[in-house]
Short mmCIF file of C-alpha atoms (C1' of nucleotides) in Angstrom, two decimals:
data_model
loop_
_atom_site.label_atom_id
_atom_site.label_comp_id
_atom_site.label_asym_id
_atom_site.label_seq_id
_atom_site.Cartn_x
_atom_site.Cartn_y
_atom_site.Cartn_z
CA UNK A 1 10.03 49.15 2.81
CA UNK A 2 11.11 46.34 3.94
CA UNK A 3 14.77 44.71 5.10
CA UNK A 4 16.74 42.71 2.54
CA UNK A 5 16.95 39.04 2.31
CA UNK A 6 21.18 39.34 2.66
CA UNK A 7 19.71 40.61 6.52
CA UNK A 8 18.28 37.78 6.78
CA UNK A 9 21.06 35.56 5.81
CA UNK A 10 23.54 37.85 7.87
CA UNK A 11 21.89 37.61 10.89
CA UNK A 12 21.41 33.67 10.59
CA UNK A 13 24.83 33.06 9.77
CA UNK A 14 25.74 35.00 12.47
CA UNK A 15 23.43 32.59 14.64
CA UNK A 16 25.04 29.54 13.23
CA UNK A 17 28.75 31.12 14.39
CA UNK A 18 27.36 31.80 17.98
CA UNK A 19 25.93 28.42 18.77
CA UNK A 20 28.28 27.06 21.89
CA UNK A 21 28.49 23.50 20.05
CA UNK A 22 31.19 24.62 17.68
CA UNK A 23 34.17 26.41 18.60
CA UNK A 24 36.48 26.30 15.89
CA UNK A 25 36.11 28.23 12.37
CA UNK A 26 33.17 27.59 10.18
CA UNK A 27 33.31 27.38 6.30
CA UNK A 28 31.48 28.88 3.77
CA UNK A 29 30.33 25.04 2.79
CA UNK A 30 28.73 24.31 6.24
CA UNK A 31 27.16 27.90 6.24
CA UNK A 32 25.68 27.85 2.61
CA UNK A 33 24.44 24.15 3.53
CA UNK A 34 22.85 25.09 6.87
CA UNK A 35 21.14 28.21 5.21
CA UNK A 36 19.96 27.33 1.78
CA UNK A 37 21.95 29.81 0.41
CA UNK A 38 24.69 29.79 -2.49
CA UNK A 39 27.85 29.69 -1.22
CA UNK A 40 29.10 32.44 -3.75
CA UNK A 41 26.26 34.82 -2.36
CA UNK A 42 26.74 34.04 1.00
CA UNK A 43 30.76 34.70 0.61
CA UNK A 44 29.87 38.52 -0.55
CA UNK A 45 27.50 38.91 2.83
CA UNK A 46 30.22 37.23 5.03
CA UNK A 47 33.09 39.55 3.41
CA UNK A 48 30.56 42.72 4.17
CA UNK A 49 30.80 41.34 8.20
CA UNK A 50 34.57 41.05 7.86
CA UNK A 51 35.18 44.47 6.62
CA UNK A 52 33.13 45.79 9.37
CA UNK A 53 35.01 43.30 11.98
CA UNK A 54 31.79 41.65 12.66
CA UNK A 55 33.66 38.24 12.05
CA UNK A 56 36.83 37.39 11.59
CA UNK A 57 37.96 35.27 8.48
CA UNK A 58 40.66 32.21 7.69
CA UNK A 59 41.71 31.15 4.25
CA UNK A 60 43.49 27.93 4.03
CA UNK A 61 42.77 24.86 4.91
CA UNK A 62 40.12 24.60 8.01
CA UNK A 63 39.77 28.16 7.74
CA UNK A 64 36.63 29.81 8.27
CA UNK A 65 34.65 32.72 9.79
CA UNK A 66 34.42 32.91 13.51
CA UNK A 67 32.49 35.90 15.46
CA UNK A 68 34.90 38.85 16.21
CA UNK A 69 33.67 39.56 19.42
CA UNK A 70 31.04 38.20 21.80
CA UNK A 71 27.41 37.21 20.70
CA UNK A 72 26.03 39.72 23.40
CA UNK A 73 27.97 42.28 21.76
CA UNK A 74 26.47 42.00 18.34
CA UNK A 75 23.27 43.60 18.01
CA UNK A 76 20.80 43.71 15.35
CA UNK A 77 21.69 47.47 14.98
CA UNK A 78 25.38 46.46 13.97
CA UNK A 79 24.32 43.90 11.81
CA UNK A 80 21.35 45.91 10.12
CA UNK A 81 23.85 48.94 8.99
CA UNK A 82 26.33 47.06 7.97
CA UNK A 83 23.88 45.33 5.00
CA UNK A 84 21.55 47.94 4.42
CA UNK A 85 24.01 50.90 4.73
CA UNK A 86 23.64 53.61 7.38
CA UNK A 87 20.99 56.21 5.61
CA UNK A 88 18.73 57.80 7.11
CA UNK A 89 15.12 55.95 7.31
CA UNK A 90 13.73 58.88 5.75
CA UNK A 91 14.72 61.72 3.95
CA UNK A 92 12.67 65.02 2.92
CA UNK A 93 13.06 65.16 -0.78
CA UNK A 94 12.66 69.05 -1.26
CA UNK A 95 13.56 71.35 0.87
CA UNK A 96 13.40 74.04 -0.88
CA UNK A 97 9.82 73.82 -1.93
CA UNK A 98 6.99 76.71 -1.48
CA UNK A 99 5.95 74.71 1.74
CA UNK A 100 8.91 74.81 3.44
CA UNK A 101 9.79 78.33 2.61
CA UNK A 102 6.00 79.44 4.17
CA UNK A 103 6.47 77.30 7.36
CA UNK A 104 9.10 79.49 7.85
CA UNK A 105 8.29 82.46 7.07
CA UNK A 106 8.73 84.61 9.54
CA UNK A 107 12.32 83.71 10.74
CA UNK A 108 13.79 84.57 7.17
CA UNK A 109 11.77 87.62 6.62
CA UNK A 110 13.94 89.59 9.49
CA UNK A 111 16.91 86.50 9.48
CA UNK A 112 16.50 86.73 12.90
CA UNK A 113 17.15 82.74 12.69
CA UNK A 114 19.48 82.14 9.97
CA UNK A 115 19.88 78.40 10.72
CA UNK A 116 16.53 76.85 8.92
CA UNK A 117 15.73 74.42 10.95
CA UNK A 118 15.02 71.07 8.74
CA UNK A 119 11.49 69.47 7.57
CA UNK A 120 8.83 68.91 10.43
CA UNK A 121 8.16 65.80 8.48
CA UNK A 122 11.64 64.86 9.30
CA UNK A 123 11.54 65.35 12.17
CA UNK A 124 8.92 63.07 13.26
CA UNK A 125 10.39 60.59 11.54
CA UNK A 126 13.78 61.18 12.62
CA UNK A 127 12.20 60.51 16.56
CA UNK A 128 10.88 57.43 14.91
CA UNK A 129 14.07 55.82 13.54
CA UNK A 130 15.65 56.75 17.19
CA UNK A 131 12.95 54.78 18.47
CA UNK A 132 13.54 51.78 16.11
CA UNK A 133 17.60 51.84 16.55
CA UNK A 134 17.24 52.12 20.21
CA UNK A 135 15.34 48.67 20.27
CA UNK A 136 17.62 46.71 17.75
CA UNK A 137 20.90 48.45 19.63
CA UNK A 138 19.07 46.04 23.11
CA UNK A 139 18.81 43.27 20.85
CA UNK A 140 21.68 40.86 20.11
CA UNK A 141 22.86 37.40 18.29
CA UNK A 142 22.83 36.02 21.93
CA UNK A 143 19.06 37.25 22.52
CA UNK A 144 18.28 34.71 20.45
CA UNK A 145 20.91 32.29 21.08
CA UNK A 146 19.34 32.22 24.50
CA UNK A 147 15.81 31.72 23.00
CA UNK A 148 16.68 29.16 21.29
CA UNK A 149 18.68 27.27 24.38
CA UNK A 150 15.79 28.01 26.40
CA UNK A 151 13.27 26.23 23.98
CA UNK A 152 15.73 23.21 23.61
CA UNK A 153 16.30 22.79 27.59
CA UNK A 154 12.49 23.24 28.24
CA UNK A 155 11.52 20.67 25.87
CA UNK A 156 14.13 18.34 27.17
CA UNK A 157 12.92 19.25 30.91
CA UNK A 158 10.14 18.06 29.85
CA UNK A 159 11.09 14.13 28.59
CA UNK B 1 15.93 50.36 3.30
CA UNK B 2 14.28 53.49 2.53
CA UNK B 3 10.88 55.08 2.83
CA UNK B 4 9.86 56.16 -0.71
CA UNK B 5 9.96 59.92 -1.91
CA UNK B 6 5.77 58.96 -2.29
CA UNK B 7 5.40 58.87 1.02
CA UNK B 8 7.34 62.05 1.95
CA UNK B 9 5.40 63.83 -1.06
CA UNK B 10 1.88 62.42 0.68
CA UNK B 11 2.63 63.27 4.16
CA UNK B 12 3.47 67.02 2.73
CA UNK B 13 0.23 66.97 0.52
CA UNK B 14 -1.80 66.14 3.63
CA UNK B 15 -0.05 68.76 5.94
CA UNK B 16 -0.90 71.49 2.81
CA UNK B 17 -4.43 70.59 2.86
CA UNK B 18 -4.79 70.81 7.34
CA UNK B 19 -3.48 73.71 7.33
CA UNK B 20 -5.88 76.11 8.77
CA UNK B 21 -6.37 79.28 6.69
CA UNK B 22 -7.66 76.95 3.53
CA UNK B 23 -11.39 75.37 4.15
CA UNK B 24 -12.07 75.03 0.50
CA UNK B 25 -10.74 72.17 -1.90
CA UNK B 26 -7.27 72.35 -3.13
CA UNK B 27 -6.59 71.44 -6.73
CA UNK B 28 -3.91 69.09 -7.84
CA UNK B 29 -1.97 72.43 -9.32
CA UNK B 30 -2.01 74.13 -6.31
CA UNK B 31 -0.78 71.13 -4.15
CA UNK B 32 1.77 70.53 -7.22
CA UNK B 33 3.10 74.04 -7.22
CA UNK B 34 3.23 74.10 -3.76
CA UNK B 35 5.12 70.63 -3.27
CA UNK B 36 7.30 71.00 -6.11
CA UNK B 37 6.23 67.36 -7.90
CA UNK B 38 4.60 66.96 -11.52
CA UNK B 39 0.90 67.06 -11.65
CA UNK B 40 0.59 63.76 -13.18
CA UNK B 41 2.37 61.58 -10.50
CA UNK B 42 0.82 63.40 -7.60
CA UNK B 43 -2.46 62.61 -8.93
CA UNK B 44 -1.59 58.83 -8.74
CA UNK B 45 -0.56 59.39 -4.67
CA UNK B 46 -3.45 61.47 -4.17
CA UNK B 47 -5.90 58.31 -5.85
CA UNK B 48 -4.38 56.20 -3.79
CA UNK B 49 -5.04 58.67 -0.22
CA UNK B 50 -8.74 58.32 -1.27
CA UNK B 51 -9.05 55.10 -2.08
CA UNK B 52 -8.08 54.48 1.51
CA UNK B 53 -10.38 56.81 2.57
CA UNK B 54 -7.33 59.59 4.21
CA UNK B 55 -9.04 62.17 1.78
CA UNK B 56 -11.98 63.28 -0.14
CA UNK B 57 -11.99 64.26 -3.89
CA UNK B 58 -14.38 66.56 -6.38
CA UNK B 59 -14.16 66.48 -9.67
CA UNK B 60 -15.25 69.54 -12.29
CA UNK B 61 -14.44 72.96 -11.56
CA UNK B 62 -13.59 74.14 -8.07
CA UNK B 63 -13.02 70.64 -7.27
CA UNK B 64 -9.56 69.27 -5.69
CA UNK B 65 -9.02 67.21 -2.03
CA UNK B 66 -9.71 67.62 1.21
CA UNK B 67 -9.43 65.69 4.20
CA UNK B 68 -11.49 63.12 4.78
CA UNK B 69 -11.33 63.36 9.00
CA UNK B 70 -9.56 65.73 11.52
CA UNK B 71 -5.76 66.18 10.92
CA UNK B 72 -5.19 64.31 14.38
CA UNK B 73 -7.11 61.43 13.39
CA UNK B 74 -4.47 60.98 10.73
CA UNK B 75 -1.58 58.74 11.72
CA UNK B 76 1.78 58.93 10.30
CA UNK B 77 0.79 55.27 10.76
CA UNK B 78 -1.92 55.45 8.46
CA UNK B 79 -0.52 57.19 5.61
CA UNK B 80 2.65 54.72 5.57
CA UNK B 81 0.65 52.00 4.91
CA UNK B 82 -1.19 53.41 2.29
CA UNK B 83 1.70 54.33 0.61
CA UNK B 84 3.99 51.62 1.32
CA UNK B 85 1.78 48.83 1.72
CA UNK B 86 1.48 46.33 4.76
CA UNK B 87 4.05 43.62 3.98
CA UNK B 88 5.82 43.42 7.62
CA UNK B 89 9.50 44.92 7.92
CA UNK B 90 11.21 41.57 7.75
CA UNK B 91 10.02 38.05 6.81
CA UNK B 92 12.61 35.16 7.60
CA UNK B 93 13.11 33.53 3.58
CA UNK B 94 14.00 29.92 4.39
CA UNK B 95 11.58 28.67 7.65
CA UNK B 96 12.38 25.29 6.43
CA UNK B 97 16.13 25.26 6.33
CA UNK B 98 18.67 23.20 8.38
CA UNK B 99 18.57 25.72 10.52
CA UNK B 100 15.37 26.17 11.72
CA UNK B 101 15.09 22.44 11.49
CA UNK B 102 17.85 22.37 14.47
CA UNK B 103 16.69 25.13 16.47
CA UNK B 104 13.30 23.39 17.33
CA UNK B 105 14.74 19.29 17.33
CA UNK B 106 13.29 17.64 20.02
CA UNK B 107 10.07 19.43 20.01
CA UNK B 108 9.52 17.55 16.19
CA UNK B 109 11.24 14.55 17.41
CA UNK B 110 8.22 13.76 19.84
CA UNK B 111 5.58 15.28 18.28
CA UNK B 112 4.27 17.48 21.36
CA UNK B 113 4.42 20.44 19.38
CA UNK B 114 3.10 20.37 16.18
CA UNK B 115 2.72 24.02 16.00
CA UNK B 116 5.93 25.47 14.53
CA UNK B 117 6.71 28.37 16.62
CA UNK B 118 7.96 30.50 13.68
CA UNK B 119 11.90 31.90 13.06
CA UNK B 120 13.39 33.42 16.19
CA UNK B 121 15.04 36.22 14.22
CA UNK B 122 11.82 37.53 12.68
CA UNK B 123 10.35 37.76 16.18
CA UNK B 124 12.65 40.28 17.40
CA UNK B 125 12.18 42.14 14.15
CA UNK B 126 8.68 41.43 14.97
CA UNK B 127 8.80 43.38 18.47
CA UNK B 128 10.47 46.03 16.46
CA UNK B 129 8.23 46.83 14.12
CA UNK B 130 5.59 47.29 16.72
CA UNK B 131 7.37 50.05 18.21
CA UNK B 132 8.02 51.32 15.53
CA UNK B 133 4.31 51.15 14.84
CA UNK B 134 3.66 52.59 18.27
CA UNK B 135 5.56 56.04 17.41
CA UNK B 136 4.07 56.29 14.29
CA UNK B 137 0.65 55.58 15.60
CA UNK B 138 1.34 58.61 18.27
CA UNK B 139 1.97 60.84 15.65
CA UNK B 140 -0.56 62.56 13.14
CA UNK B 141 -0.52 65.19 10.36
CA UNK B 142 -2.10 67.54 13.62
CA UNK B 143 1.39 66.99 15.87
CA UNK B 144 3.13 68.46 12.62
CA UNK B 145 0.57 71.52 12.41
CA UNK B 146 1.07 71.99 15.43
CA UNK B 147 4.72 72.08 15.35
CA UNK B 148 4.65 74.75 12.32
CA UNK B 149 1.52 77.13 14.11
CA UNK B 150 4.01 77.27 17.23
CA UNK B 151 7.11 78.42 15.28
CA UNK B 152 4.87 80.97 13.37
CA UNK B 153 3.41 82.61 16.52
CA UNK B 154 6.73 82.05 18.62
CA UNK B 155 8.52 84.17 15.59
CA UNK B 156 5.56 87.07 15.51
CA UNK B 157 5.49 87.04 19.33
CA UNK B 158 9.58 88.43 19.42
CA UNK B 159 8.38 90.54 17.06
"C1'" DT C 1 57.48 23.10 -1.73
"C1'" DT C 2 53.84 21.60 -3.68
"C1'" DT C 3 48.91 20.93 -3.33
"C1'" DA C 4 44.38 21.04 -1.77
"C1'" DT C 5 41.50 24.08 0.68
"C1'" DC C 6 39.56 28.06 1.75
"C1'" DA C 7 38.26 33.30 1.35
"C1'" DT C 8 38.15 37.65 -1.77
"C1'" DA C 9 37.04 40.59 -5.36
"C1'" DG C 10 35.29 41.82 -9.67
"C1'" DA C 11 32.46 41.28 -13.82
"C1'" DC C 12 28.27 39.98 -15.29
"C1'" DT C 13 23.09 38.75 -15.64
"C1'" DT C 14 18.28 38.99 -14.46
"C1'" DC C 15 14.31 40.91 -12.59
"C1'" DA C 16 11.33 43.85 -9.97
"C1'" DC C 17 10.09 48.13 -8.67
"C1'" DA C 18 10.51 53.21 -7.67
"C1'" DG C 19 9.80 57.23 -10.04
"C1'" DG C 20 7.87 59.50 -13.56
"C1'" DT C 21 5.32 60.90 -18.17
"C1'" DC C 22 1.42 60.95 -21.26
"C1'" DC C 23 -3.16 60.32 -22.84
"C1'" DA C 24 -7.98 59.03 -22.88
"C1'" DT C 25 -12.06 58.99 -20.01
"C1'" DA C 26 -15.38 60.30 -16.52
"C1'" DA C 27 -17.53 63.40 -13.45
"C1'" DT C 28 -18.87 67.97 -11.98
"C1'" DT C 29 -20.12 72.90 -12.12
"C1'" DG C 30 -21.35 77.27 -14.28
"C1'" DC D 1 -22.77 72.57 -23.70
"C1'" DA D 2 -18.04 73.82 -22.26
"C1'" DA D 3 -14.47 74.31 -19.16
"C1'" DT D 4 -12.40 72.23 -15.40
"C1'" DT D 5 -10.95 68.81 -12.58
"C1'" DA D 6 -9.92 63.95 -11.00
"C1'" DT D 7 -9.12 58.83 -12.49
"C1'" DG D 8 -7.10 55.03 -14.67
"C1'" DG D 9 -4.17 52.69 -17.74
"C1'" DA D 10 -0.24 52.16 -20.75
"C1'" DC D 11 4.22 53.08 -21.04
"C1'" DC D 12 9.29 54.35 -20.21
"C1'" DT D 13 13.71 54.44 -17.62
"C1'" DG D 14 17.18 53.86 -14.12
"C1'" DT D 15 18.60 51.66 -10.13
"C1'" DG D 16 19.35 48.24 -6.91
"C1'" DA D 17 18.41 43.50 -5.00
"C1'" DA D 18 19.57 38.87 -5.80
"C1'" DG D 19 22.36 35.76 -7.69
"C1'" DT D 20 26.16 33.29 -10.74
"C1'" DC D 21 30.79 32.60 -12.39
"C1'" DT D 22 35.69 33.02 -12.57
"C1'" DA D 23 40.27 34.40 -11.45
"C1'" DT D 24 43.27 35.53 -7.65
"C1'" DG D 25 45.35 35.26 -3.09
"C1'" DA D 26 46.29 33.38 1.36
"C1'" DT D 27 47.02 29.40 4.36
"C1'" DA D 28 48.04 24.92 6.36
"C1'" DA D 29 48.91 20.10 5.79
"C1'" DA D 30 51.36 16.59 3.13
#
DNA sequence: TTTATCATAGACTTCACAGGTCCATAATTG
DNA sequence: CAATTATGGACCTGTGAAGTCTATGATAAA
């Protein structure tokens, strides 16, 4: 259970595009270089963002990517889905198992509630994901463009 | 990015043996019949629930699980961790690239802060995971009895 | 209009791990 | 002792992450 390293590489090239310094497109080369990554595995991620108008792409000569829209408008949630796919965090595997049929026993012995109402189990962890989305949906690329700004003008404050 | 089918088939396993009307040990072909998994890999989740101490087992006849504490002092927390291990949800692959290298300059060019504060990214996945933790934490094997014992008596109270 | 530069897409490889089976062994009770 | 039950290890298989390589297509500068 845990997120995949193309995240990781999504969200930091995503960084790289969102720094103020550099306004015009950014290639592959300067991305793969800045990361440590390949350049022909980082072109499959930054294709993913394209297709889901994260960032916008150039071929050609000083092309490049470029963020679609505003850092602040990016969040982790957009980001996250777009890699790792939108499933569910969790998914009850059998539904149609003794266990489920006796937790609900009574409602289909006189189908006086005809809609079975899913897993418990899923349920819990249904509130969970909710939980989890609703904090990466508050959470941007500019969050931590700002943390990082904040870090560089404090230690500069500071000489 | 996925919880395993494990984990749903320990979570179930656990709910099967807190619920009320059973005091005695379950065996491994009751909980297998009633679940709807082979013996033989249930066995290996269930090994795994007592070596963490979530249940008891007996061997010989009669014998089977039981749970080790009360069914609200069993986290969803707890049994996620046991299953899935406790590697954190996201762990930045490349703290030493150009990147990070950039993001804390000055700080390294005057030595006044030798203490690397780690990847930015990873500490909002960091504050993630903690509430993610949080929920889970809030919610045991007991909050799903409970759930089930109030649909049973809500359906036999219409009645 | 050619050419160098860039992104795109597909085929392919490797490796780890989820998911699962099977068997031998150990412990317990009647 | 014998039947029953859990435990542990070896083993198999499919799938998906992670990554490389190559051919193709679009673009701008010369």
């Amino acid at each position: 259970m845990q997120f995949s390293k193309s995240t990781d590489y999504a969200l930091h090239a995503l960084i790289h595009l969102g720094l103020p310094e550099r306004d015009t497109n950014v290639g592959i080369k300067e991305l793969s270089a800045t990361l440590g990554v390949s350049e022909s595995y980082l072109s499959k991620i930054m294709s993913k963002l394209r297709q889901d108008g994260i960032v916008r792409a150039v071929p050609g000569v000083n092309g490049g990517y470029e963020l679609a829209r505003p850092a602040d408008q990016i969040t982790f949630l957009d980001v996250i889905q777009v890699i790792e796919g939108r499933q569910q965090l969790f998914e009850c595997s059998n539904m149609n198992s003794r266990q489920h049929q006796l937790l609900a026993q009574e409602g289909a012995a006189q189908q006086e509630q005809p809609a079975r109402n899913g897993c418990l189990v899923e349920k819990v962890m249904e509130g969970a994901e909710e939980h989890l989305h609703q904090y990466l949906r508050e959470h941007t690329i500019q969050t931590v463009l700002d943390e990082a700004l904040k870090h560089r003008s404090h230690e500069s404050h500071k000489k």
